[in-house]
Structures are given as structure tokens and as C-alpha cells.
Coordinates of C-alpha atoms in Angstrom, one line a residue:
Chain A
X1 CA -38.9 -81.8 35.6
X2 CA -39.6 -84.1 39.0
X3 CA -36.6 -86.3 40.3
X4 CA -38.2 -89.3 38.6
X5 CA -38.4 -87.5 35.3
X6 CA -34.9 -86.3 35.3
X7 CA -33.9 -89.8 36.3
X8 CA -35.7 -91.9 33.1
X9 CA -34.6 -89.5 31.4
X10 CA -30.8 -89.9 31.7
X11 CA -31.3 -93.7 32.6
X12 CA -33.2 -94.0 28.8
X13 CA -29.9 -93.8 27.3
X14 CA -28.6 -97.0 28.9
X15 CA -28.9 -101.0 28.3
X16 CA -31.1 -102.5 30.6
X17 CA -29.8 -103.9 33.5
X18 CA -30.4 -107.4 33.5
X19 CA -29.7 -107.4 37.8
X20 CA -32.9 -108.2 40.0
X21 CA -33.0 -104.7 41.2
X22 CA -30.9 -101.7 39.3
X23 CA -31.3 -98.3 39.1
X24 CA -35.0 -97.6 40.7
X25 CA -34.5 -99.1 44.3
X26 CA -32.9 -97.5 46.8
X27 CA -29.2 -99.9 46.0
X28 CA -28.1 -101.2 43.1
X29 CA -27.3 -104.5 44.0
X30 CA -23.9 -106.7 42.5
X31 CA -24.7 -110.5 42.3
X32 CA -21.5 -112.4 44.0
X33 CA -20.6 -115.7 43.9
X34 CA -20.6 -117.4 47.3
X35 CA -22.7 -114.3 49.0
X36 CA -26.0 -112.7 48.9
X37 CA -25.1 -110.0 46.7
X38 CA -23.9 -106.5 47.5
X39 CA -25.7 -103.4 47.8
X40 CA -24.3 -100.3 45.8
X41 CA -25.3 -97.2 46.7
X42 CA -24.3 -93.0 45.9
X43 CA -25.3 -90.3 47.0
X44 CA -23.8 -86.1 47.8
X45 CA -24.8 -83.5 49.6
X46 CA -24.3 -80.2 48.6
X47 CA -23.7 -76.8 50.3
X48 CA -26.1 -74.2 49.7
X49 CA -28.6 -77.3 48.7
X50 CA -28.6 -80.1 51.3
X51 CA -26.7 -77.8 54.4
X52 CA -24.5 -74.1 54.5
X53 CA -21.6 -73.4 56.6
X54 CA -23.4 -71.3 58.8
X55 CA -25.7 -74.0 60.2
X56 CA -23.9 -77.0 59.9
X57 CA -20.3 -77.6 61.7
X58 CA -17.7 -79.5 59.1
X59 CA -18.1 -82.6 61.5
X60 CA -21.7 -82.4 60.8
X61 CA -21.4 -82.5 57.0
X62 CA -18.8 -85.5 56.9
X63 CA -21.7 -87.5 59.4
X64 CA -23.9 -86.8 57.2
X65 CA -22.4 -87.5 53.8
X66 CA -21.8 -90.6 54.8
X67 CA -25.3 -91.5 57.3
X68 CA -27.6 -90.3 54.1
X69 CA -26.2 -93.7 52.2
X70 CA -25.8 -96.2 54.9
X71 CA -29.7 -94.8 55.3
X72 CA -29.9 -96.1 52.0
X73 CA -28.3 -99.4 52.4
X74 CA -31.1 -99.8 55.2
X75 CA -32.9 -99.6 53.2
X76 CA -31.9 -102.7 51.7
X77 CA -31.6 -105.0 54.7
X78 CA -27.5 -104.4 53.9
X79 CA -24.8 -104.6 56.5
X80 CA -22.3 -101.7 55.4
X81 CA -18.7 -102.7 54.3
X82 CA -16.6 -99.9 52.2
X83 CA -16.9 -96.7 50.7
X84 CA -15.1 -94.5 48.5
X85 CA -15.7 -90.6 49.0
X86 CA -15.7 -88.1 46.6
X87 CA -14.8 -84.1 47.7
X88 CA -15.3 -81.7 45.5
X89 CA -13.5 -78.6 47.4
X90 CA -13.2 -74.7 47.2
X91 CA -9.7 -73.5 46.6
X92 CA -9.9 -72.0 50.3
X93 CA -10.5 -74.8 51.9
X94 CA -7.6 -76.3 54.7
X95 CA -6.2 -78.7 56.3
X96 CA -8.3 -78.3 59.7
X97 CA -11.1 -78.4 57.7
X98 CA -10.3 -81.3 55.7
X99 CA -9.8 -83.4 59.1
X100 CA -12.7 -82.0 60.5
X101 CA -14.4 -83.3 57.4
X102 CA -12.9 -86.4 58.2
X103 CA -13.4 -86.6 61.8
X104 CA -17.4 -86.8 61.4
X105 CA -17.1 -89.3 58.9
X106 CA -15.0 -91.4 60.8
X107 CA -16.7 -91.7 64.0
X108 CA -19.8 -92.8 62.1
X109 CA -17.7 -94.9 60.0
X110 CA -16.2 -96.6 63.2
X111 CA -19.3 -97.3 64.5
X112 CA -21.1 -99.3 61.4
X113 CA -17.8 -100.9 60.9
X114 CA -17.8 -98.7 57.3
X115 CA -13.8 -99.2 56.1
X116 CA -12.8 -96.2 53.4
X117 CA -11.2 -97.9 50.8
X118 CA -10.5 -94.9 48.2
X119 CA -11.3 -91.3 46.9
X120 CA -10.4 -88.6 45.3
X121 CA -10.5 -84.8 45.8
X122 CA -11.0 -82.0 43.3
X123 CA -11.6 -78.1 42.9
X124 CA -15.8 -77.3 42.8
X125 CA -17.8 -74.6 43.7
X126 CA -19.7 -75.6 46.0
X127 CA -18.7 -78.0 49.0
X128 CA -19.5 -81.8 47.8
X129 CA -18.8 -84.7 49.4
X130 CA -19.7 -87.3 47.1
X131 CA -20.1 -91.0 48.9
X132 CA -20.4 -94.5 47.4
X133 CA -21.0 -97.1 50.0
X134 CA -21.4 -101.0 49.5
X135 CA -23.5 -103.2 51.8
X136 CA -23.6 -106.6 52.1
X137 CA -27.1 -108.2 51.5
X138 CA -28.8 -110.9 53.8
X139 CA -30.8 -114.4 53.0
X140 CA -33.9 -111.7 52.4
X141 CA -33.1 -108.4 50.6
X142 CA -35.5 -105.5 51.5
X143 CA -37.2 -104.3 48.5
X144 CA -39.6 -101.9 47.4
X145 CA -42.0 -104.1 45.5
X146 CA -43.2 -107.3 47.9
X147 CA -46.0 -104.7 49.3
X148 CA -49.1 -107.4 49.1
X149 CA -52.9 -106.2 50.1
X150 CA -53.2 -106.4 54.0
X151 CA -50.0 -105.5 55.1
X152 CA -49.3 -103.6 58.2
X153 CA -47.1 -100.4 57.6
X154 CA -44.6 -99.5 60.0
X155 CA -41.8 -97.4 60.8
X156 CA -39.1 -97.3 62.6
X157 CA -39.4 -93.4 64.2
X158 CA -41.4 -90.7 64.4
X159 CA -41.2 -88.1 61.7
X160 CA -40.7 -84.6 60.6
X161 CA -38.3 -83.8 63.0
X162 CA -35.3 -83.0 60.0
X163 CA -37.3 -80.9 58.4
X164 CA -38.5 -79.1 61.1
X165 CA -34.7 -79.0 62.3
X166 CA -34.4 -77.3 58.6
X167 CA -36.7 -74.1 59.3
X168 CA -34.9 -73.6 63.3
X169 CA -31.6 -73.6 61.9
X170 CA -33.3 -71.8 59.3
X171 CA -34.9 -69.2 61.4
X172 CA -31.7 -69.3 63.6
X173 CA -34.1 -69.9 66.7
X174 CA -32.3 -71.4 69.6
X175 CA -33.4 -74.8 71.5
X176 CA -35.2 -77.4 69.8
X177 CA -32.1 -79.6 70.2
X178 CA -33.5 -82.7 69.4
X179 CA -34.7 -81.3 66.1
X180 CA -31.5 -79.2 65.2
X181 CA -30.0 -82.8 65.5
X182 CA -32.4 -84.7 63.2
X183 CA -31.2 -82.6 60.6
X184 CA -27.5 -81.7 61.1
X185 CA -26.8 -86.2 62.0
X186 CA -30.0 -88.0 61.2
X187 CA -28.7 -91.7 62.5
X188 CA -29.3 -94.9 60.2
X189 CA -31.2 -97.2 61.1
X190 CA -28.6 -100.3 60.2
X191 CA -30.0 -102.2 63.7
X192 CA -33.5 -101.6 63.2
X193 CA -33.2 -102.7 59.4
X194 CA -31.1 -106.0 60.2
X195 CA -33.8 -107.1 62.6
X196 CA -37.1 -105.7 59.8
X197 CA -35.3 -107.7 57.3
X198 CA -36.6 -110.9 58.2
X199 CA -40.4 -110.3 58.2
X200 CA -41.0 -107.3 56.1
X201 CA -42.5 -107.4 52.5
X202 CA -41.2 -104.1 51.3
X203 CA -39.3 -101.2 52.7
X204 CA -37.8 -98.1 52.3
X205 CA -36.0 -95.1 54.3
X206 CA -38.0 -92.1 54.2
X207 CA -36.0 -89.3 52.6
X208 CA -38.1 -87.1 50.8
X209 CA -41.1 -87.2 52.8
X210 CA -43.3 -90.3 53.9
X211 CA -46.3 -89.4 52.2
X212 CA -44.1 -89.5 48.5
X213 CA -42.0 -92.5 49.6
X214 CA -44.6 -94.9 50.6
X215 CA -45.8 -93.8 46.9
X216 CA -42.6 -95.4 46.1
X217 CA -43.9 -99.2 47.4
X218 CA -47.2 -99.1 45.9
X219 CA -45.8 -98.1 42.7
X220 CA -43.3 -101.1 42.4
X221 CA -45.4 -103.7 44.8
X222 CA -49.0 -102.5 42.0
X223 CA -50.7 -101.9 45.8
X224 CA -52.6 -99.3 47.3
X225 CA -51.1 -97.7 51.1
X226 CA -54.0 -95.9 53.6
X227 CA -51.9 -94.2 56.4
X228 CA -53.6 -93.3 59.4
X229 CA -52.4 -89.9 60.6
X230 CA -53.5 -91.4 64.3
X231 CA -50.4 -93.8 64.2
X232 CA -48.1 -90.6 63.9
X233 CA -45.9 -90.3 66.6
X234 CA -45.5 -86.7 67.5
X235 CA -42.0 -85.9 69.0
X236 CA -42.9 -83.1 71.5
X237 CA -40.0 -80.8 70.8
X238 CA -41.6 -81.0 67.1
X239 CA -45.2 -79.8 68.2
X240 CA -43.7 -77.1 70.1
X241 CA -41.6 -75.9 67.2
X242 CA -44.6 -76.6 65.2
X243 CA -46.6 -74.3 67.2
X244 CA -50.2 -76.5 66.3
X245 CA -51.3 -79.8 66.0
X246 CA -51.8 -79.9 61.8
X247 CA -48.0 -78.1 61.0
X248 CA -46.8 -80.6 63.3
X249 CA -49.0 -83.9 61.3
X250 CA -47.5 -81.6 57.8
X251 CA -44.0 -82.5 58.7
X252 CA -44.1 -85.6 59.5
X253 CA -46.2 -86.9 56.9
X254 CA -44.5 -84.4 54.3
X255 CA -41.2 -83.2 55.6
X256 CA -38.0 -85.1 54.7
X257 CA -34.4 -85.8 55.5
X258 CA -35.6 -87.9 58.8
X259 CA -33.8 -91.6 57.5
X260 CA -36.8 -93.3 59.3
X261 CA -37.4 -96.7 57.9
X262 CA -40.9 -97.8 56.4
X263 CA -41.4 -101.4 56.3
X264 CA -44.5 -103.5 55.1
X265 CA -45.2 -106.4 57.0
X266 CA -47.8 -109.7 56.2
X267 CA -50.2 -109.3 59.5
X268 CA -49.4 -113.1 60.6
X269 CA -45.6 -112.2 60.8
X270 CA -45.9 -109.0 63.0
X271 CA -46.4 -110.2 66.5
X272 CA -43.4 -112.0 65.7
X273 CA -41.6 -108.7 64.0
X274 CA -42.5 -107.4 67.5
X275 CA -41.0 -109.5 69.6
X276 CA -37.4 -109.6 67.5
X277 CA -37.7 -105.6 67.8
X278 CA -38.1 -105.9 71.6
X279 CA -35.4 -108.5 72.1
X280 CA -33.4 -105.6 70.4
X281 CA -34.4 -102.9 72.1
X282 CA -36.4 -101.4 69.3
X283 CA -39.7 -100.4 68.2
X284 CA -42.0 -100.1 66.0
X285 CA -45.0 -97.4 64.9
X286 CA -47.8 -98.3 63.4
X287 CA -49.5 -96.2 60.9
X288 CA -50.9 -98.1 57.9
X289 CA -52.0 -100.7 55.4
X290 CA -51.8 -102.2 52.2
X291 CA -54.8 -101.7 50.1
X292 CA -56.1 -102.5 46.8
X293 CA -55.8 -99.6 44.5
X294 CA -52.9 -97.4 43.3
X295 CA -53.0 -94.5 45.7
X296 CA -51.5 -93.5 48.9
X297 CA -54.7 -92.5 51.4
X298 CA -54.4 -90.4 54.0
X299 CA -57.7 -91.3 56.4
X300 CA -59.3 -92.0 53.7
X301 CA -58.8 -89.6 51.7
X302 CA -56.2 -88.2 48.3
X303 CA -52.8 -87.0 50.1
X304 CA -52.6 -83.6 49.2
X305 CA -50.8 -83.1 46.2
X306 CA -48.2 -80.9 47.7
X307 CA -45.0 -82.8 46.6
X308 CA -42.5 -84.1 49.7
X309 CA -39.4 -82.6 50.8
X310 CA -37.9 -80.1 48.6
X311 CA -34.5 -79.0 49.5
X312 CA -33.3 -75.5 50.6
X313 CA -32.6 -75.0 46.7
X314 CA -36.2 -75.1 45.8
X315 CA -37.4 -72.8 48.0
Chain B
X1 CA -1.9 -77.2 49.9
X2 CA -1.1 -79.7 47.3
X3 CA -3.8 -82.5 46.6
X4 CA -1.3 -84.7 48.6
X5 CA -1.4 -83.2 52.2
X6 CA -5.1 -82.7 51.2
X7 CA -5.7 -85.9 51.0
X8 CA -3.5 -86.9 54.3
X9 CA -5.5 -84.1 56.3
X10 CA -8.2 -86.1 55.6
X11 CA -7.2 -89.7 55.6
X12 CA -5.4 -88.9 59.2
X13 CA -9.5 -89.2 60.9
X14 CA -9.7 -93.0 59.9
X15 CA -8.2 -95.8 60.6
X16 CA -5.9 -97.6 58.3
X17 CA -7.0 -100.3 56.0
X18 CA -5.5 -103.6 55.7
X19 CA -6.7 -103.8 52.6
X20 CA -3.3 -104.2 49.9
X21 CA -3.5 -101.3 48.3
X22 CA -6.1 -98.8 49.7
X23 CA -6.1 -95.2 49.3
X24 CA -3.1 -93.6 47.5
X25 CA -3.2 -96.3 44.6
X26 CA -5.6 -95.3 41.4
X27 CA -7.9 -97.7 42.2
X28 CA -8.9 -99.2 45.6
X29 CA -8.8 -103.0 46.0
X30 CA -11.8 -105.0 47.7
X31 CA -10.9 -108.2 48.9
X32 CA -13.5 -111.2 46.7
X33 CA -13.8 -114.8 47.9
X34 CA -13.2 -117.2 44.2
X35 CA -11.8 -113.7 42.4
X36 CA -8.1 -112.0 42.6
X37 CA -10.6 -109.0 43.7
X38 CA -12.3 -106.3 42.5
X39 CA -11.2 -102.4 42.4
X40 CA -13.6 -99.8 43.0
X41 CA -12.4 -96.3 41.5
X42 CA -14.5 -92.2 41.8
X43 CA -13.4 -89.8 40.5
X44 CA -15.5 -86.7 39.3
X45 CA -15.5 -83.8 37.1
X46 CA -16.9 -80.5 37.7
X47 CA -18.6 -77.4 35.1
X48 CA -15.5 -74.8 35.3
X49 CA -13.1 -76.7 36.9
X50 CA -12.9 -80.0 35.1
X51 CA -14.8 -78.1 31.4
X52 CA -17.0 -75.5 30.9
X53 CA -21.1 -75.5 28.7
X54 CA -19.0 -73.3 26.1
X55 CA -16.3 -75.7 25.0
X56 CA -18.1 -79.4 25.5
X57 CA -21.0 -80.7 24.8
X58 CA -23.2 -82.6 27.6
X59 CA -22.3 -86.1 25.2
X60 CA -18.4 -84.9 25.5
X61 CA -19.2 -84.5 29.8
X62 CA -20.9 -87.7 30.0
X63 CA -17.8 -89.6 28.2
X64 CA -15.2 -88.0 29.9
X65 CA -16.6 -88.3 33.4
X66 CA -16.6 -92.3 33.0
X67 CA -13.4 -92.2 30.9
X68 CA -11.2 -90.1 33.6
X69 CA -12.6 -94.0 36.0
X70 CA -12.1 -96.1 33.2
X71 CA -8.3 -94.8 33.0
X72 CA -8.0 -95.6 36.8
X73 CA -8.9 -98.9 36.5
X74 CA -6.6 -99.4 33.1
X75 CA -4.0 -98.1 35.4
X76 CA -4.5 -101.0 37.8
X77 CA -4.8 -103.5 35.0
X78 CA -8.4 -104.1 36.0
X79 CA -11.4 -105.2 33.6
X80 CA -14.1 -103.0 34.5
X81 CA -17.6 -104.2 35.2
X82 CA -20.2 -101.7 36.5
X83 CA -20.9 -98.1 37.7
X84 CA -23.1 -95.7 39.6
X85 CA -23.7 -92.6 38.4
X86 CA -24.2 -89.1 40.8
X87 CA -25.6 -86.4 39.1
X88 CA -25.5 -83.0 40.4
X89 CA -27.7 -80.5 38.8
X90 CA -28.1 -77.2 37.9
X91 CA -31.8 -76.0 37.9
X92 CA -32.6 -75.3 34.7
X93 CA -31.4 -78.5 33.1
X94 CA -33.6 -80.0 31.1
X95 CA -34.8 -83.7 30.4
X96 CA -32.8 -83.5 27.0
X97 CA -29.9 -82.5 28.6
X98 CA -30.3 -85.2 30.9
X99 CA -30.4 -87.5 27.5
X100 CA -27.6 -85.9 26.1
X101 CA -25.2 -86.1 29.4
X102 CA -26.5 -90.1 29.6
X103 CA -25.9 -90.6 25.5
X104 CA -22.2 -89.8 25.8
X105 CA -21.4 -92.0 28.8
X106 CA -23.9 -94.8 27.7
X107 CA -21.8 -95.0 24.2
X108 CA -18.3 -95.5 26.2
X109 CA -20.2 -97.7 29.1
X110 CA -21.2 -100.6 25.6
X111 CA -17.8 -100.2 24.4
X112 CA -16.0 -101.4 28.0
X113 CA -18.9 -103.7 29.5
X114 CA -19.8 -101.4 31.9
X115 CA -23.0 -101.8 33.7
X116 CA -24.6 -98.8 35.5
X117 CA -26.8 -100.2 38.9
X118 CA -27.4 -97.1 40.6
X119 CA -27.3 -93.9 40.4
X120 CA -28.8 -90.4 42.2
X121 CA -29.1 -87.2 41.6
X122 CA -29.2 -84.0 43.5
X123 CA -29.2 -80.4 43.0
X124 CA -26.0 -78.4 42.4
X125 CA -24.8 -75.2 41.7
X126 CA -22.2 -76.3 39.0
X127 CA -23.4 -79.7 36.9
X128 CA -20.7 -82.4 38.6
X129 CA -20.8 -85.7 37.9
X130 CA -19.4 -88.1 40.4
X131 CA -18.9 -92.2 39.1
X132 CA -17.7 -94.8 41.1
X133 CA -17.0 -97.5 38.6
X134 CA -15.7 -101.4 39.6
X135 CA -13.2 -103.4 37.9
X136 CA -12.1 -107.3 37.7
X137 CA -8.1 -107.7 38.5
X138 CA -6.6 -110.2 36.9
X139 CA -4.0 -112.4 38.5
X140 CA -1.5 -109.6 38.2
X141 CA -2.4 -106.2 39.7
X142 CA -0.9 -103.2 38.3
X143 CA 0.5 -101.0 41.2
X144 CA 2.9 -98.4 41.6
X145 CA 4.8 -100.4 44.4
X146 CA 6.9 -102.7 42.2
X147 CA 9.4 -101.1 40.3
X148 CA 13.1 -102.1 40.6
X149 CA 16.3 -100.2 38.9
X150 CA 17.0 -101.2 35.2
X151 CA 13.3 -101.4 34.9
X152 CA 12.6 -100.2 31.6
X153 CA 9.8 -97.4 31.7
X154 CA 7.1 -97.0 28.9
X155 CA 4.1 -94.8 27.7
X156 CA 1.0 -96.5 25.9
X157 CA 0.7 -93.1 23.5
X158 CA 1.9 -89.4 22.8
X159 CA 1.4 -87.2 25.8
X160 CA 1.2 -84.0 26.0
X161 CA -2.0 -83.8 23.5
X162 CA -5.2 -83.1 26.1
X163 CA -3.4 -80.1 27.8
X164 CA -2.8 -78.3 24.3
X165 CA -6.2 -79.1 23.2
X166 CA -7.2 -77.2 26.8
X167 CA -5.5 -74.5 25.0
X168 CA -6.6 -75.0 21.9
X169 CA -10.5 -74.7 23.4
X170 CA -9.4 -71.9 26.0
X171 CA -8.1 -69.9 23.3
X172 CA -11.0 -70.9 20.5
X173 CA -8.7 -71.8 17.6
X174 CA -10.6 -73.6 14.6
X175 CA -9.0 -76.7 13.7
X176 CA -6.7 -79.0 16.2
X177 CA -8.7 -81.8 16.5
X178 CA -6.9 -84.2 17.4
X179 CA -5.9 -82.4 20.6
X180 CA -9.0 -81.1 21.1
X181 CA -10.6 -84.4 21.3
X182 CA -7.9 -85.9 23.3
X183 CA -9.3 -82.9 25.7
X184 CA -12.9 -83.7 25.5
X185 CA -12.9 -87.3 24.5
X186 CA -10.1 -89.0 26.1
X187 CA -9.3 -93.0 25.2
X188 CA -9.2 -95.0 28.8
X189 CA -6.3 -97.6 27.6
X190 CA -7.7 -100.6 29.1
X191 CA -6.6 -103.2 26.6
X192 CA -3.5 -102.0 26.4
X193 CA -3.1 -102.1 29.9
X194 CA -4.6 -105.7 29.8
X195 CA -1.3 -106.3 28.0
X196 CA 0.9 -104.5 29.9
X197 CA -0.5 -106.0 33.3
X198 CA 1.0 -109.2 32.1
X199 CA 4.9 -108.2 32.1
X200 CA 4.8 -104.6 34.0
X201 CA 6.5 -104.1 37.5
X202 CA 4.6 -100.7 38.2
X203 CA 1.9 -99.1 35.8
X204 CA 0.0 -95.9 36.6
X205 CA -2.6 -93.6 34.0
X206 CA -0.8 -90.1 33.5
X207 CA -3.6 -87.8 34.5
X208 CA -1.6 -84.8 36.2
X209 CA 1.7 -84.7 34.0
X210 CA 3.9 -87.4 33.1
X211 CA 6.7 -86.1 35.3
X212 CA 4.8 -85.6 38.3
X213 CA 3.3 -89.2 37.6
X214 CA 6.6 -90.7 37.4
X215 CA 6.7 -89.8 40.9
X216 CA 4.8 -91.4 42.6
X217 CA 6.1 -95.0 41.0
X218 CA 9.4 -93.3 42.7
X219 CA 7.7 -93.1 45.6
X220 CA 5.7 -95.6 46.6
X221 CA 8.7 -98.1 45.0
X222 CA 11.6 -96.8 46.5
X223 CA 13.5 -96.1 43.0
X224 CA 14.5 -93.0 40.9
X225 CA 13.5 -92.5 37.3
X226 CA 15.9 -90.9 34.7
X227 CA 12.9 -90.0 31.4
X228 CA 15.0 -89.2 28.5
X229 CA 13.1 -86.6 26.3
X230 CA 14.2 -88.2 23.1
X231 CA 12.1 -91.1 23.8
X232 CA 8.6 -88.4 23.5
X233 CA 6.7 -89.4 20.9
X234 CA 5.3 -85.3 20.0
X235 CA 2.3 -85.9 17.4
X236 CA 2.9 -83.5 15.1
X237 CA -0.7 -81.8 15.7
X238 CA 1.0 -80.4 19.1
X239 CA 4.2 -79.6 17.6
X240 CA 2.1 -77.0 15.1
X241 CA -0.1 -76.0 18.4
X242 CA 2.9 -75.5 20.6
X243 CA 5.0 -73.6 18.1
X244 CA 8.0 -74.9 19.6
X245 CA 10.0 -78.5 20.6
X246 CA 10.7 -76.8 24.1
X247 CA 6.5 -76.0 24.4
X248 CA 5.4 -79.2 22.9
X249 CA 7.9 -81.1 25.2
X250 CA 6.3 -79.1 27.6
X251 CA 3.1 -80.3 27.2
X252 CA 4.4 -83.5 27.2
X253 CA 6.1 -83.8 30.6
X254 CA 3.9 -81.2 32.8
X255 CA 0.3 -80.9 30.3
X256 CA -2.0 -83.1 32.6
X257 CA -5.0 -85.3 31.4
X258 CA -3.7 -87.3 28.5
X259 CA -4.8 -90.8 30.4
X260 CA -1.7 -92.6 28.6
X261 CA -0.3 -95.1 31.3
X262 CA 3.1 -95.2 31.8
X263 CA 4.7 -98.6 33.2
X264 CA 7.9 -100.5 34.5
X265 CA 9.6 -103.6 32.7
X266 CA 11.8 -105.4 33.5
X267 CA 14.5 -105.9 31.1
X268 CA 14.7 -109.8 30.7
X269 CA 10.6 -109.5 30.2
X270 CA 10.8 -106.7 27.6
X271 CA 10.9 -108.2 24.0
X272 CA 8.2 -110.3 25.5
X273 CA 5.9 -107.2 26.0
X274 CA 6.7 -105.8 22.5
X275 CA 5.8 -109.0 20.9
X276 CA 2.9 -109.4 23.2
X277 CA 1.6 -105.7 22.4
X278 CA 2.1 -105.9 18.6
X279 CA -0.1 -108.8 18.3
X280 CA -2.8 -107.5 20.0
X281 CA -2.2 -104.2 17.6
X282 CA -0.4 -102.2 20.0
X283 CA 2.6 -100.0 20.6
X284 CA 4.6 -98.6 23.8
X285 CA 6.9 -96.0 23.8
X286 CA 10.1 -96.1 25.4
X287 CA 11.0 -93.2 27.8
X288 CA 13.7 -93.8 30.3
X289 CA 14.8 -96.0 32.4
X290 CA 14.2 -96.9 36.5
X291 CA 17.3 -96.1 38.6
X292 CA 18.7 -96.2 42.3
X293 CA 17.9 -92.3 44.2
X294 CA 14.7 -91.4 44.5
X295 CA 14.3 -89.0 42.0
X296 CA 12.7 -88.4 38.6
X297 CA 15.5 -86.8 36.7
X298 CA 14.8 -85.8 33.3
X299 CA 17.7 -86.3 30.8
X300 CA 20.0 -86.9 33.9
X301 CA 18.7 -83.1 35.7
X302 CA 16.4 -82.5 38.3
X303 CA 13.3 -82.1 36.5
X304 CA 11.8 -78.8 36.5
X305 CA 10.4 -78.0 39.9
X306 CA 7.1 -76.4 38.1
X307 CA 4.0 -78.7 39.1
X308 CA 2.3 -80.8 36.6
X309 CA -1.0 -80.5 35.0
X310 CA -3.4 -78.5 37.1
X311 CA -7.1 -78.1 36.4
X312 CA -8.8 -74.1 34.8
X313 CA -9.4 -73.3 38.0
X314 CA -6.4 -73.0 39.4
X315 CA -4.9 -70.6 36.8

């Protein structure tokens, strides 16, 4: 089963949600009197699936568990507020290990003003950190469904580093610190998103691979997307690790866990978006255009059937 | 490490929460303009720890994952509103299994008006269902910290059934349906709690064993508690399974997972509390009194050092 089929099977048992954005977008929205609404997202990192204790420090794990959730809030253009954390711990887990896990999480929480309001600890055969994080929406939430034909497609940073970093760690190779850090310590693009929310017609965070994730925008918006591989920014460490332009491009197009944002912006707003990003010290990489049709095309051809990023467990 | 020590080690890395009830009570409170505030709780059920696939149906697992969270909201006197669900699934998990899991959860959600607004699916070596559930507080939240010397201690139902049910399932014994159901399908006492919140000075749900959990009220309120074992209601199936009054009492005093509520009520409000419960079709069992001092005493003696309920993994 694909992830979408699994979600569909589970959700088929529940009443449909009336909320404007329930299950299906990056985060759920809960309406609030007197505000633009609150976003809720939940995500987990699991030992042996998303990390191993050999290749991640406990600080890394604490950081990443929160970061992947904050990226989902960034994908909605929301400002994070509170979090709860459910820990599944192996029996041998010690106090100093809990402190290290908390240290990595707390440091990132501090940066983004996230308050840990509660949690739970249970036994578990595999170290599991499941977080639920809430954020406040601005006046314009960033949804998957607003892309219109002709909009420009832009991403918030270079892609493919995290999946290359996963290979570096698996191979036990030395160096390639930028790739390894992208895998261990992803940076949620919250500030970039808060600028983009004022201009974009749609957006999400690239967690499963660019082409696969753009497919979600295409489907939700009822459009096609044409990606031009010439627009991709390929980090020099990625090129060095990959060994060939072709392999580096493959990481950038189908690698996962970068937590870079992809947005669509109406062309008449592009110049203003660019100015606003520059003022905030950010940049954007234009990688394509929203088209009629319903497919994601790469350089005018059907994107390879290869699925996006699969976690360690699937390999 | 005890659970409290583990929580303390993890939380030591985070800034202290200003909220009136952050980590430590049954659920966290998030303030909301124009309301009494929102309660957030998170809890997980893990294969091999809280259930096995041999002794629980997937409907049971879906029910229990939500029920344990709803019980935490009942413990705060809150009315449930929305939930998110993070699933950790073994690779072999199939669509019909997801439907069964969802069916059990959705049925309970419908009873209590809980809307599933989002979720996440990831791979995991052990089937894990982690939920975060929110509820709206009434004008008087039920905290652990309000008990005063002289208050009566009451519980919302008979105790010890779920831990006896765990033994029945482990032994593969036939019959004892009431005990088995208490283990597989705990019923969150939300309606009882909404009545109790209007009268009680403190309260919580008994998830780790009565004596251990009353210790939390004693500590948070700076009081002692005297439990009279004569006040306990022992279910006839529990007496039959346990084989002796002594063993049945031990289940009731130290067994876990009953998700019965324990509250303290000022004596001058007892009669009104009793009338309100009766009008709603409920009853309460008086089991003791709040005392000066700082200990939980059983029949005037220090409660046995034996810890409360430990999940399967710890045995």
C-alpha cells in the first residue's frame, strides 16, 4: 500500500471533517474565535526508520523530532506556539540520555518560541519521539490547493542534501558535513514561509522528494506542474558526493527529508515577493511553472515513475 | 529510573512553563481568549507493552488509544473537541487492518463528539498509536493541587478490573468478560467528570494504581490521604478471578489502567455532589479522607512500598 492508500483506509472509518483543511494538508486547522485559526500537526521519528543511534546523537534526534513538525507548520505559513511530546523509550534508557534528547529539542524550541506544555513517556521496543505542535495562522494560510495555471514554482533552498547525507552516514564516510547536518539537523524554514505566505497561491514542505510532493499541489489544485531541472541549485558537496550531475539531480528531485519549502506564486506578484524575501535576507530558487493538465512533468517529459524518498526501513 | 525521574530529566532541559498547569497534571492547559482554556493531552499505546495482537483486536487497540487520552481529559473536567493520531505501523500492515483500527477509534470518537483533524503514518517495528487530544475546560478545571484536609475521597467506579483482565488475557482463561472488557475497552468517565468538576477540590484518573495515583494528589496539594479499604467496591468477577479478598483488594489498590476517576470533595458539598450525580444517573464510592501529613495511608498504616501498575514490558 502507498502512504496515501493507508491514510485513506484509516480515515474511511471517520466522519468527514468540516474544517476547511482537515486531514490531507500539511497540518490540520482548528478554527478559533477572534483569530485566524490554529494549525495542528503531528509527526514521529522512529529508531531504525528515521535514525539509528550509531549515526545520530540524542541531541540530533530531539532536534529532528521537533524540526519535522515545525516544517509542517512552516508549510502552512503558521507561527509555532506550543508542543506536546510523547516518548517511547527502550527499557535501558537513562537519565543522561533523556537530558540529551531534551537538550536538542529544547534548543530548537527556544529559537522558535515553542513552549512544551505536556507529554507522555511509555516503554517501547524502539526509541520513538512523537510530537504534536500547534501554530497560529496568519491572515493567509498556505494551502496545497491554491495553485493556478501560469504561477511560478519556487523552492526555499537547495534540495537533495538530506538524502545524500543519509548515504554518507550509511556508508560511514568522513567529511561531507553539510550533507550530514542536513540529515541530522534539518532547519525548518519558518521565517521564509512567513514571507511567502503573503504572496504564494499554494505551498508545502518537501519531505518525500520534490517531484512526489509537487504532485500533491498538482492534485489538490487541479493543475499540472512543469519542473525545469536547469532551475535546481545543486550544492557543491552534493555534486562531490554524488559523483555525477545525473546522480546529484536525482537526489534533488527525488530525495526526501530536506524540509525545504516549495510554493507557487502568481507571476504578477513575483517581483514583490522577491523584494520582500531580499529585505528579510532570504532568496528563492525558481524551478518551474504551473501548467494545465494534471501531471508533474520534468523538462517536458513525464517524471520517472520512481517513487520519492523511502525511509531506511523500506530499503 | 521511575517515570517521574524520567520526566524530570527530560523537562530539566526546557524553560519552565508559565501556564497555570503545564507538564505534571493530567493534561496541559493552553489559555484562549474568550474561553476557559483548552486542555491538551498526549498518550500512546504500544504493541508488546500495552497490548498484544493475540489478546486485542485492532478495534480494541483503536478504542483504547483514544480512551486513555479521553480519560486524561475527564481527569481535568474537560469536554473533548479534536484529536490527531500518529500511527507507527509494521511493514506488513494492510488496508483492512487500518480500517479495523480506525473503526474502533471512530466509534468512540463519535460517542464523545471528538473530531479527528489530522495525523501521520510512519513505519515502526512495533504497532504504535500515539494520540493528542484537546478538550475545552469548564469554569472549574479539575486539578491535582486543590485537595484540603477533611475533604472526602471518592472514586467513580469499581477498581482493579483492568489489571485482573490483563491476567485473564495472559493466562488465556475463558469467561471473565467484564474483566477482559475493562482491559481492552476502558470507558472514559467524561460525563461523571463533568458533574464532579462542579464540586471537587482535586481529581485525576487512576491509570497507574489507586494508591500511587492518590500520591500525586497528596504531593500536588501538600496533604496526606487516608484510604479505607472497607470503602472499596470489589466487582464479583474480580473476586472470583482473584480467588481471595486479599488478592482482589490488591488489584483494586494497585492495579492500573482502570481509568476510573478519583476526586476529593469538601464535606459541605458532599450532599449536593451526591444529588447531582444521582440526577445524572451516576454514583460515587467513598474510599477515604484527606488528612494532614504527606503520606497515603491504607487503613491507618503506611501503604505497602510495592509500586503501582507496571505494564507488561516491566514484568
